[in-house]
PDB file of C-alpha atoms and ligand atoms in Angstrom:
ATOM      1  CA  MET A  14       0.000   0.000   0.000  1.00 96.00           C
ATOM      2  CA  LYS A  15       1.454   3.347  -1.123  1.00 98.00           C
ATOM      3  CA  LYS A  16       0.965   6.012   1.582  1.00 98.00           C
ATOM      4  CA  VAL A  17       0.804   9.732   0.826  1.00 99.00           C
ATOM      5  CA  ILE A  18       0.895  12.629   3.291  1.00 99.00           C
ATOM      6  CA  THR A  19       0.165  16.333   2.986  1.00 99.00           C
ATOM      7  CA  TYR A  20       0.009  19.234   5.453  1.00 98.00           C
ATOM      8  CA  GLY A  21      -2.103  22.339   5.715  1.00 97.00           C
ATOM      9  CA  THR A  22      -4.661  24.487   7.512  1.00 97.00           C
ATOM     10  CA  PHE A  23      -7.537  23.671   5.098  1.00 98.00           C
ATOM     11  CA  ASP A  24      -9.712  26.461   6.472  1.00 97.00           C
ATOM     12  CA  LEU A  25     -12.927  27.477   4.658  1.00 97.00           C
ATOM     13  CA  LEU A  26     -12.449  24.362   2.519  1.00 97.00           C
ATOM     14  CA  HIS A  27     -12.655  25.145  -1.217  1.00 98.00           C
ATOM     15  CA  TRP A  28     -12.172  23.511  -4.608  1.00 98.00           C
ATOM     16  CA  GLY A  29      -8.451  24.357  -4.654  1.00 98.00           C
ATOM     17  CA  HIS A  30      -8.013  22.240  -1.527  1.00 98.00           C
ATOM     18  CA  ILE A  31     -10.113  19.447  -3.031  1.00 98.00           C
ATOM     19  CA  ASN A  32      -8.014  19.556  -6.239  1.00 98.00           C
ATOM     20  CA  LEU A  33      -4.889  19.122  -4.111  1.00 98.00           C
ATOM     21  CA  LEU A  34      -6.349  16.289  -2.035  1.00 98.00           C
ATOM     22  CA  LYS A  35      -7.641  14.422  -5.097  1.00 98.00           C
ATOM     23  CA  ARG A  36      -4.298  14.616  -6.918  1.00 98.00           C
ATOM     24  CA  ALA A  37      -2.442  13.633  -3.750  1.00 98.00           C
ATOM     25  CA  LYS A  38      -4.664  10.572  -3.296  1.00 98.00           C
ATOM     26  CA  ASP A  39      -4.229   9.670  -6.989  1.00 98.00           C
ATOM     27  CA  LEU A  40      -0.490   9.280  -6.316  1.00 98.00           C
ATOM     28  CA  GLY A  41      -1.069   6.382  -3.919  1.00 98.00           C
ATOM     29  CA  ASP A  42      -3.600   4.255  -2.038  1.00 98.00           C
ATOM     30  CA  TYR A  43      -3.856   5.937   1.356  1.00 98.00           C
ATOM     31  CA  LEU A  44      -3.831   9.678   2.095  1.00 99.00           C
ATOM     32  CA  ILE A  45      -2.948  11.141   5.474  1.00 99.00           C
ATOM     33  CA  VAL A  46      -3.679  14.836   5.998  1.00 99.00           C
ATOM     34  CA  ALA A  47      -1.867  16.635   8.819  1.00 98.00           C
ATOM     35  CA  ILE A  48      -4.037  19.609   9.753  1.00 98.00           C
ATOM     36  CA  SER A  49      -2.501  22.600  11.502  1.00 98.00           C
ATOM     37  CA  THR A  50      -3.746  22.956  15.060  1.00 98.00           C
ATOM     38  CA  ASP A  51      -5.101  26.334  16.176  1.00 98.00           C
ATOM     39  CA  GLU A  52      -1.947  26.832  18.241  1.00 97.00           C
ATOM     40  CA  PHE A  53       0.332  26.065  15.260  1.00 97.00           C
ATOM     41  CA  ASN A  54      -1.713  28.401  13.064  1.00 97.00           C
ATOM     42  CA  ALA A  55      -0.890  31.154  15.547  1.00 96.00           C
ATOM     43  CA  LEU A  56       2.799  30.382  14.868  1.00 94.00           C
ATOM     44  CA  LYS A  57       2.031  30.581  11.117  1.00 91.00           C
ATOM     45  CA  ASP A  58       0.385  33.923  11.802  1.00 93.00           C
ATOM     46  CA  LYS A  59      -2.879  32.444  10.503  1.00 92.00           C
ATOM     47  CA  LYS A  60      -6.249  32.604  12.244  1.00 94.00           C
ATOM     48  CA  ALA A  61      -8.515  29.858  10.930  1.00 96.00           C
ATOM     49  CA  TYR A  62     -12.256  30.542  10.877  1.00 96.00           C
ATOM     50  CA  HIS A  63     -13.049  26.897  11.768  1.00 97.00           C
ATOM     51  CA  SER A  64     -11.503  25.289  14.841  1.00 98.00           C
ATOM     52  CA  PHE A  65      -9.059  22.399  14.500  1.00 98.00           C
ATOM     53  CA  GLU A  66     -11.753  19.920  15.595  1.00 98.00           C
ATOM     54  CA  ASN A  67     -14.195  21.178  12.963  1.00 98.00           C
ATOM     55  CA  ARG A  68     -11.551  21.330  10.202  1.00 98.00           C
ATOM     56  CA  LYS A  69     -10.612  17.759  11.167  1.00 98.00           C
ATOM     57  CA  MET A  70     -14.236  16.609  10.967  1.00 98.00           C
ATOM     58  CA  ILE A  71     -14.653  18.247   7.549  1.00 98.00           C
ATOM     59  CA  LEU A  72     -11.463  16.694   6.147  1.00 98.00           C
ATOM     60  CA  GLU A  73     -12.390  13.246   7.517  1.00 98.00           C
ATOM     61  CA  SER A  74     -15.637  13.413   5.512  1.00 98.00           C
ATOM     62  CA  ILE A  75     -13.789  13.776   2.185  1.00 98.00           C
ATOM     63  CA  ARG A  76     -13.628  10.621   0.067  1.00 98.00           C
ATOM     64  CA  TYR A  77      -9.931  11.170  -0.818  1.00 98.00           C
ATOM     65  CA  VAL A  78      -8.821  11.424   2.830  1.00 98.00           C
ATOM     66  CA  ASP A  79      -8.093   8.232   4.806  1.00 98.00           C
ATOM     67  CA  GLU A  80      -6.669   9.675   8.018  1.00 98.00           C
ATOM     68  CA  VAL A  81      -6.272  13.069   9.660  1.00 98.00           C
ATOM     69  CA  ILE A  82      -3.534  13.832  12.186  1.00 98.00           C
ATOM     70  CA  PRO A  83      -2.618  17.123  13.912  1.00 98.00           C
ATOM     71  CA  GLU A  84       0.215  19.314  12.715  1.00 98.00           C
ATOM     72  CA  ASP A  85       1.473  21.254  15.698  1.00 97.00           C
ATOM     73  CA  ASN A  86       5.001  22.216  14.670  1.00 97.00           C
ATOM     74  CA  TRP A  87       7.203  22.776  11.596  1.00 95.00           C
ATOM     75  CA  ALA A  88       9.641  19.976  12.501  1.00 96.00           C
ATOM     76  CA  GLN A  89       7.324  16.965  12.789  1.00 98.00           C
ATOM     77  CA  LYS A  90       7.192  16.031   9.087  1.00 98.00           C
ATOM     78  CA  ARG A  91      10.213  13.726   8.972  1.00 98.00           C
ATOM     79  CA  GLU A  92       9.085  11.910  12.134  1.00 98.00           C
ATOM     80  CA  ASP A  93       5.510  11.576  10.792  1.00 98.00           C
ATOM     81  CA  ILE A  94       6.796  10.172   7.501  1.00 98.00           C
ATOM     82  CA  VAL A  95       8.991   7.562   9.194  1.00 98.00           C
ATOM     83  CA  ARG A  96       6.394   6.613  11.849  1.00 98.00           C
ATOM     84  CA  GLU A  97       3.531   6.291   9.353  1.00 98.00           C
ATOM     85  CA  GLY A  98       5.665   4.587   6.674  1.00 98.00           C
ATOM     86  CA  VAL A  99       4.816   7.297   4.146  1.00 98.00           C
ATOM     87  CA  ASP A 100       6.059   6.885   0.560  1.00 98.00           C
ATOM     88  CA  ILE A 101       5.163  10.303  -0.882  1.00 99.00           C
ATOM     89  CA  PHE A 102       5.082  13.779   0.662  1.00 98.00           C
ATOM     90  CA  VAL A 103       2.885  16.206  -1.296  1.00 98.00           C
ATOM     91  CA  MET A 104       2.400  19.981  -1.101  1.00 98.00           C
ATOM     92  CA  GLY A 105       1.106  22.674  -3.415  1.00 98.00           C
ATOM     93  CA  ASP A 106       3.931  24.311  -5.367  1.00 98.00           C
ATOM     94  CA  ASP A 107       3.660  27.545  -3.404  1.00 97.00           C
ATOM     95  CA  TRP A 108       5.867  25.493  -1.075  1.00 98.00           C
ATOM     96  CA  LYS A 109       8.222  24.354  -3.862  1.00 98.00           C
ATOM     97  CA  GLY A 110      11.716  23.726  -2.519  1.00 98.00           C
ATOM     98  CA  GLN A 111      10.774  24.248   1.134  1.00 98.00           C
ATOM     99  CA  PHE A 112      10.719  20.575   2.060  1.00 98.00           C
ATOM    100  CA  ASP A 113      13.284  19.042  -0.318  1.00 98.00           C
ATOM    101  CA  GLU A 114      15.264  17.588   2.584  1.00 98.00           C
ATOM    102  CA  LEU A 115      12.405  15.107   3.095  1.00 98.00           C
ATOM    103  CA  ALA A 116      13.621  13.367  -0.106  1.00 98.00           C
ATOM    104  CA  GLU A 117      15.970  11.521   2.254  1.00 98.00           C
ATOM    105  CA  VAL A 118      12.989   9.568   3.632  1.00 98.00           C
ATOM    106  CA  CYS A 119      10.312   9.636   0.887  1.00 98.00           C
ATOM    107  CA  ASP A 120       9.399  11.023  -2.544  1.00 98.00           C
ATOM    108  CA  VAL A 121       8.681  14.774  -2.469  1.00 98.00           C
ATOM    109  CA  VAL A 122       6.031  16.079  -4.897  1.00 98.00           C
ATOM    110  CA  TYR A 123       4.943  19.695  -5.341  1.00 98.00           C
ATOM    111  CA  LEU A 124       1.659  19.921  -7.245  1.00 98.00           C
ATOM    112  CA  PRO A 125       0.590  23.023  -9.202  1.00 98.00           C
ATOM    113  CA  ARG A 126      -1.515  25.244  -7.002  1.00 98.00           C
ATOM    114  CA  THR A 127      -5.098  25.797  -8.221  1.00 98.00           C
ATOM    115  CA  ILE A 128      -5.309  29.321  -9.608  1.00 97.00           C
ATOM    116  CA  GLY A 129      -8.283  31.556  -8.842  1.00 97.00           C
ATOM    117  CA  ILE A 130      -9.225  30.483  -5.334  1.00 97.00           C
ATOM    118  CA  SER A 131      -7.789  30.829  -1.845  1.00 96.00           C
ATOM    119  CA  THR A 132      -9.084  31.104   1.697  1.00 95.00           C
ATOM    120  CA  SER A 133      -7.825  34.687   1.965  1.00 93.00           C
ATOM    121  CA  GLN A 134      -9.585  35.588  -1.306  1.00 96.00           C
ATOM    122  CA  ILE A 135     -12.851  34.166   0.064  1.00 96.00           C
ATOM    123  CA  LYS A 136     -12.446  36.278   3.204  1.00 94.00           C
ATOM    124  CA  ASP A 137     -11.627  39.428   1.152  1.00 95.00           C
ATOM    125  CA  ASP A 138     -14.577  38.903  -1.198  1.00 96.00           C
ATOM    126  CA  LEU A 139     -16.981  38.372   1.709  1.00 95.00           C
ATOM    127  CA  LEU A 140     -15.669  41.545   3.332  1.00 95.00           C
ATOM    128  CA  LYS A 141     -16.389  43.486   0.126  1.00 95.00           C
ATOM    129  CA  VAL A 142     -19.938  42.102  -0.016  1.00 93.00           C
ATOM    130  CA  THR A 143     -20.524  42.966   3.622  1.00 90.00           C
ATOM    131  CA  ASN A 144     -19.156  46.490   3.264  1.00 90.00           C
ATOM    132  CA  GLY A 145     -20.983  47.050  -0.025  1.00 81.00           C
TER     133      GLY A 145
HETATM  134  N1  C2G B 211      -3.669  24.837  -2.235  1.00 63.26           N
HETATM  135  C1  C2G B 211      -3.757  24.664  -3.614  1.00 63.26           C
HETATM  136  N2  C2G B 211      -4.475  25.554  -4.344  1.00 63.26           N
HETATM  137  C2  C2G B 211      -5.097  26.598  -3.743  1.00 63.26           C
HETATM  138  C3  C2G B 211      -5.026  26.768  -2.342  1.00 63.26           C
HETATM  139  C4  C2G B 211      -4.292  25.857  -1.596  1.00 63.26           C
HETATM  140  O1  C2G B 211      -3.189  23.713  -4.168  1.00 63.26           O
HETATM  141  N3  C2G B 211      -5.803  27.477  -4.518  1.00 63.26           N
HETATM  142  C5  C2G B 211      -2.873  23.873  -1.474  1.00 63.26           C
HETATM  143  C6  C2G B 211      -1.669  24.501  -0.787  1.00 63.26           C
HETATM  144  O2  C2G B 211      -0.573  24.621  -1.701  1.00 63.26           O
HETATM  145  C7  C2G B 211      -1.388  23.492   0.329  1.00 63.26           C
HETATM  146  C8  C2G B 211      -2.793  22.955   0.670  1.00 63.26           C
HETATM  147  O3  C2G B 211      -3.646  23.325  -0.432  1.00 63.26           O
HETATM  148  O4  C2G B 211      -0.588  22.422  -0.175  1.00 63.26           O
HETATM  149  C9  C2G B 211      -3.343  23.537   1.955  1.00 63.26           C
HETATM  150  O5  C2G B 211      -3.309  24.939   1.839  1.00 63.26           O
HETATM  151  P1  C2G B 211      -3.360  25.796   3.202  1.00 63.26           P
HETATM  152  O6  C2G B 211      -4.462  25.333   4.056  1.00 63.26           O
HETATM  153  O7  C2G B 211      -3.238  27.248   2.837  1.00 63.26           O
HETATM  154  O8  C2G B 211      -2.008  25.311   3.894  1.00 63.26           O
HETATM  155  P2  C2G B 211      -0.802  26.219   4.420  1.00 63.26           P
HETATM  156  O9  C2G B 211      -1.319  27.292   5.291  1.00 63.26           O
HETATM  157  O10 C2G B 211       0.003  26.523   3.231  1.00 63.26           O
HETATM  158  O11 C2G B 211      -0.051  25.221   5.425  1.00 63.26           O
HETATM  159  O12 C2G B 211       3.567  22.716   7.115  1.00 63.26           O
HETATM  160  C10 C2G B 211       2.876  23.115   5.943  1.00 63.26           C
HETATM  161  C11 C2G B 211       1.782  24.073   6.273  1.00 63.26           C
HETATM  162  O13 C2G B 211       0.944  23.565   7.299  1.00 63.26           O
HETATM  163  C12 C2G B 211       0.964  24.390   5.014  1.00 63.26           C
END
């Protein structure tokens, strides 16, 4: 069984996230998603709209996702990959080059980011609608 892992906040889930998750799952048989905890998001200077528990519940309901684990620090990836026996590490290519050192323990794949949608764009657009 080929295991894939990816990391992210996945807040205000949108079709760009789903595109990423589908392509990640297509690379193997089992997809683990490590979701940033609320505390880790604070370190990433991100404030998610949905709590970790609710983002976890949403991700667990997606057909491409087999398991959700917490991401609570930058340094856990290598340990996660070894512990879970992961074959492929996947991220959107906005992260290209940032995790190349993980090639020592698994394949590293950066997938083209989906253009035209982002959580921050959703927030900005909603703000415009609200403010008229
Ligand atoms: N993504 C994408 N296309 C978009 C938006 C996001 O492919 N239009 C991808 C990102 O490249 C990332 C994943 O979806 O691989 C999750 O995106 P975020 O929730 O924004 O994750 P991020 O805050 O980048 O956290 O340790 C890694 C970090 O936790 C990644």
